[in-house]
Structures are given as structure tokens and as C-alpha cells.
Short mmCIF file of C-alpha atoms in Angstrom, two decimals:
data_model
loop_
_atom_site.label_atom_id
_atom_site.label_comp_id
_atom_site.label_asym_id
_atom_site.label_seq_id
_atom_site.Cartn_x
_atom_site.Cartn_y
_atom_site.Cartn_z
CA LEU A 1238 -27.49 -40.69 12.23
CA ASN A 1239 -27.91 -37.75 14.53
CA SER A 1240 -31.52 -36.81 15.04
CA HIS A 1241 -30.69 -33.28 16.20
CA SER A 1242 -30.81 -30.57 13.60
CA THR A 1243 -29.12 -27.22 13.80
CA SER A 1244 -30.64 -24.26 12.04
CA ILE A 1245 -28.51 -21.47 10.66
CA PRO A 1246 -29.86 -18.09 11.73
CA ASP A 1247 -30.82 -15.57 9.05
CA GLU A 1248 -28.81 -12.96 10.92
CA TYR A 1249 -25.68 -13.22 13.05
CA ASP A 1250 -24.21 -10.28 14.96
CA GLY A 1251 -25.97 -7.76 12.71
CA MET A 1252 -24.74 -9.40 9.50
CA LYS A 1253 -27.18 -11.16 7.22
CA LEU A 1254 -26.22 -14.57 5.94
CA SER A 1255 -26.24 -13.27 2.36
CA ASP A 1256 -23.66 -10.61 3.42
CA ALA A 1257 -21.45 -13.32 4.88
CA ARG A 1258 -21.59 -15.31 1.65
CA LEU A 1259 -20.79 -12.19 -0.37
CA SER A 1260 -17.80 -11.31 1.79
CA LEU A 1261 -16.30 -14.75 1.14
CA TYR A 1262 -16.54 -14.41 -2.64
CA VAL A 1263 -13.16 -13.77 -4.28
CA PHE A 1264 -13.14 -11.80 -7.50
CA PRO A 1265 -11.06 -13.31 -10.31
CA PRO A 1266 -7.95 -11.15 -10.96
CA GLN A 1267 -9.15 -9.92 -14.36
CA ARG A 1268 -12.44 -8.69 -12.87
CA MET A 1269 -10.77 -7.08 -9.89
CA GLU A 1270 -8.39 -5.12 -12.11
CA SER A 1271 -11.23 -3.63 -14.08
CA ILE A 1272 -13.32 -2.52 -11.11
CA MET A 1273 -10.88 -1.78 -8.30
CA ILE A 1274 -8.19 0.48 -9.76
CA ASP A 1275 -8.93 4.10 -8.90
CA GLU A 1276 -7.15 6.25 -11.50
CA THR A 1277 -6.30 9.06 -9.06
CA MET A 1278 -4.60 6.66 -6.65
CA LYS A 1279 -2.80 4.96 -9.54
CA THR A 1280 -1.51 8.27 -10.96
CA LEU A 1281 -0.39 9.59 -7.56
CA THR A 1282 1.42 6.37 -6.71
CA GLU A 1283 3.12 6.08 -10.09
CA GLU A 1284 4.43 9.63 -9.66
CA LEU A 1285 5.65 8.68 -6.16
CA ILE A 1286 7.51 5.68 -7.62
CA SER A 1287 9.00 7.69 -10.48
CA ARG A 1288 10.18 10.59 -8.36
CA GLY A 1289 11.00 8.67 -5.19
CA THR A 1290 13.20 6.11 -6.95
CA SER A 1291 15.28 8.97 -8.40
CA TYR A 1292 15.62 10.61 -4.94
CA ASP A 1293 13.56 13.76 -5.58
CA ILE A 1294 13.81 14.90 -1.96
CA ASP A 1295 11.74 18.10 -2.39
CA PHE A 1296 8.88 16.04 -3.86
CA LEU A 1297 9.10 13.49 -1.02
CA LYS A 1298 8.99 16.26 1.60
CA ARG A 1299 5.75 17.54 0.02
CA VAL A 1300 4.05 14.19 -0.58
CA TYR A 1301 4.80 12.62 2.81
CA ALA A 1302 2.54 14.04 5.54
CA ASP A 1303 4.20 15.38 8.68
CA ASP A 1304 2.33 12.69 10.65
CA LEU A 1305 3.46 9.87 8.30
CA LYS A 1306 3.75 6.38 9.79
CA PHE A 1307 5.99 4.19 7.66
CA VAL A 1308 5.57 0.62 8.89
CA ARG A 1309 8.16 -1.93 7.82
CA ILE A 1310 7.49 -5.60 8.56
CA LEU A 1311 10.67 -7.67 8.56
CA PRO A 1312 10.93 -11.39 7.72
CA ASP A 1313 11.23 -12.29 11.44
CA ASN A 1314 7.91 -10.44 12.07
CA THR A 1315 9.67 -7.50 13.69
CA VAL A 1316 7.75 -4.29 13.04
CA GLN A 1317 9.59 -1.01 12.62
CA ILE A 1318 7.76 2.31 12.57
CA LEU A 1319 9.53 5.17 10.87
CA SER A 1320 8.62 8.85 10.70
CA LYS A 1321 8.57 11.23 7.77
CA GLN A 1322 12.04 12.45 8.74
CA ASP A 1323 13.37 8.86 8.99
CA ASN A 1324 12.10 8.18 5.48
CA ILE A 1325 13.49 11.44 4.06
CA ASP A 1326 16.86 10.69 5.71
CA PHE A 1327 16.89 7.23 4.07
CA PHE A 1328 16.36 8.68 0.59
CA GLN A 1329 18.80 11.56 1.25
CA ALA A 1330 21.52 9.07 2.27
CA LEU A 1331 20.98 7.12 -0.96
CA LYS A 1332 21.16 10.32 -3.01
CA ASP A 1333 24.26 11.56 -1.17
CA SER A 1334 26.03 8.22 -1.70
CA GLY A 1335 25.52 8.46 -5.47
CA ALA A 1336 23.37 5.32 -5.48
CA ALA A 1337 21.80 4.37 -8.78
CA PRO A 1338 18.04 5.01 -9.02
CA LEU A 1339 15.86 2.28 -7.52
CA ASN A 1340 13.93 -0.12 -9.72
CA THR A 1341 10.52 1.27 -10.75
CA ALA A 1342 8.97 -2.16 -11.49
CA HIS A 1343 5.57 -2.48 -9.83
CA THR A 1344 2.19 -4.17 -10.11
CA ILE A 1345 -0.90 -2.43 -8.75
CA LEU A 1346 -3.21 -4.96 -7.11
CA PHE A 1347 -5.90 -2.68 -5.67
CA ALA A 1348 -6.60 1.05 -5.60
CA ASP A 1349 -9.67 2.76 -4.16
CA SER A 1350 -10.64 6.25 -3.04
CA ASP A 1351 -13.67 8.08 -1.70
CA GLY A 1352 -12.30 11.44 -2.83
CA GLU A 1353 -10.84 12.25 0.58
CA THR A 1354 -8.95 9.07 1.54
CA GLY A 1355 -7.43 6.52 -0.78
CA THR A 1356 -5.66 3.20 -0.45
CA ILE A 1357 -3.45 1.41 -2.92
CA VAL A 1358 -1.87 -2.04 -2.65
CA LEU A 1359 1.01 -2.87 -4.93
CA LYS A 1360 3.93 -5.22 -5.38
CA ARG A 1361 7.37 -3.70 -5.96
CA ARG A 1362 10.60 -5.33 -7.03
CA MET A 1363 13.56 -3.57 -5.43
CA SER A 1364 17.13 -4.15 -4.35
CA GLN A 1365 17.89 -4.17 -0.70
CA GLY A 1366 21.31 -5.66 -0.45
CA PRO A 1367 22.87 -7.80 -3.17
CA GLN A 1368 19.70 -9.09 -4.86
CA GLU A 1369 16.30 -7.85 -5.93
CA GLN A 1370 13.36 -8.82 -3.75
CA ASP A 1371 9.57 -8.54 -3.95
CA PHE A 1372 7.75 -6.28 -1.49
CA LEU A 1373 4.07 -5.69 -0.80
CA PHE A 1374 3.14 -2.05 -0.15
CA THR A 1375 -0.11 -0.67 1.21
CA ILE A 1376 -0.20 3.12 0.95
CA THR A 1377 -2.88 5.36 2.45
CA TRP A 1378 -3.35 8.79 0.89
CA LYS A 1379 -5.37 11.68 2.40
CA LYS A 1380 -6.50 14.81 0.62
CA ARG A 1381 -5.34 17.81 2.59
CA GLY A 1382 -6.50 21.07 1.08
CA GLU A 1383 -5.92 20.72 -2.66
CA ASN A 1384 -3.09 18.18 -2.32
CA TRP A 1385 -2.88 14.47 -1.62
CA GLN A 1386 -0.38 13.29 0.99
CA ILE A 1387 0.73 9.90 2.22
CA VAL A 1388 -0.22 9.34 5.86
CA GLN A 1389 0.69 5.67 6.10
CA GLU A 1390 2.86 3.30 4.11
CA ILE A 1391 3.17 -0.36 5.08
CA VAL A 1392 5.79 -2.56 3.44
CA ALA A 1393 6.46 -6.27 3.85
CA LEU A 1394 9.01 -8.51 2.18
CA LEU A 1395 7.32 -11.17 0.03
CA SER A 1396 10.37 -13.24 -0.89
CA LYS A 1397 13.95 -13.68 0.22
#
């Protein structure tokens, strides 16, 4: 038996031990849904899905901020950063080609807002190529004047 004892400090790098324990606690999904879904973020994002999947270009031009960063993470860990115009061009090309509306299926996992900035995390099921795939989106909204705009959207493929 080792006769040396190690004491755990009450504070480490400005964080109390009780804070560290709290940050490791994972809320069960049913509890998280009831406390972490901001209704404003949910409503804004559901309108984005509804209107974006049907290629409402005028709406997309208004809702995407001029300084939008659309970050796409590919399965090989390549990161692509697209601008507002890149994103608008993508939806315009789909509309011009006569493509059927995109799938609107989604599951909101987290949504929070402080009244000026909001974040929502959701899973989407969409076609990209021959089959439907699951994607994880993290969208950051900012209130600019009276309107909310998307300043960042991060998407990653969850399944192949």
C-alpha cells in the first residue's frame, strides 16, 4: 500500500470542485427537452427549414447575414467554409433545376437564446445524392435591429 496521500484541491484554475462535478453531469434527454428549447429559436429555425427547403430565395437572402459563415464538415474531416452568396447560389441552382423540395424532417436537440444571440442544434434528414442521410446542424442567430439573422451555420454528416 502506498503511504503517500494526494489531496484534491477545493479550487483548480479558478473553478471550484463542485463546478467541475456539475459540468460533468449529463441531463437525461427528457429533462433536457423541457428546459433547453428556446421557443424563439425553435420558431425561427422551423421557418428556415420550411422556406429554405422549398427554395424561397428572397427569404434566404433576408435571413442569412451578409457576414454568414457556413461551415461544412465532410466525412474525411475536410472543412469547407461558404459565404452567404455561395449558399444562395446553391439553393438557386436547386430551384432553377426544378428539384423537388428538400425533406423537412428534423429533431431539435438544443435551443437557447439570451435575447440577442441564439444557438440551436438539430438533426436533419436530407438527400445529398442517391440516398437520405442524417446531418447535425448548429445554427447561430443574432438579433440585428428588429430581425434575427443567421451568422453561422455548421453542418456535419452523421451517417453515410
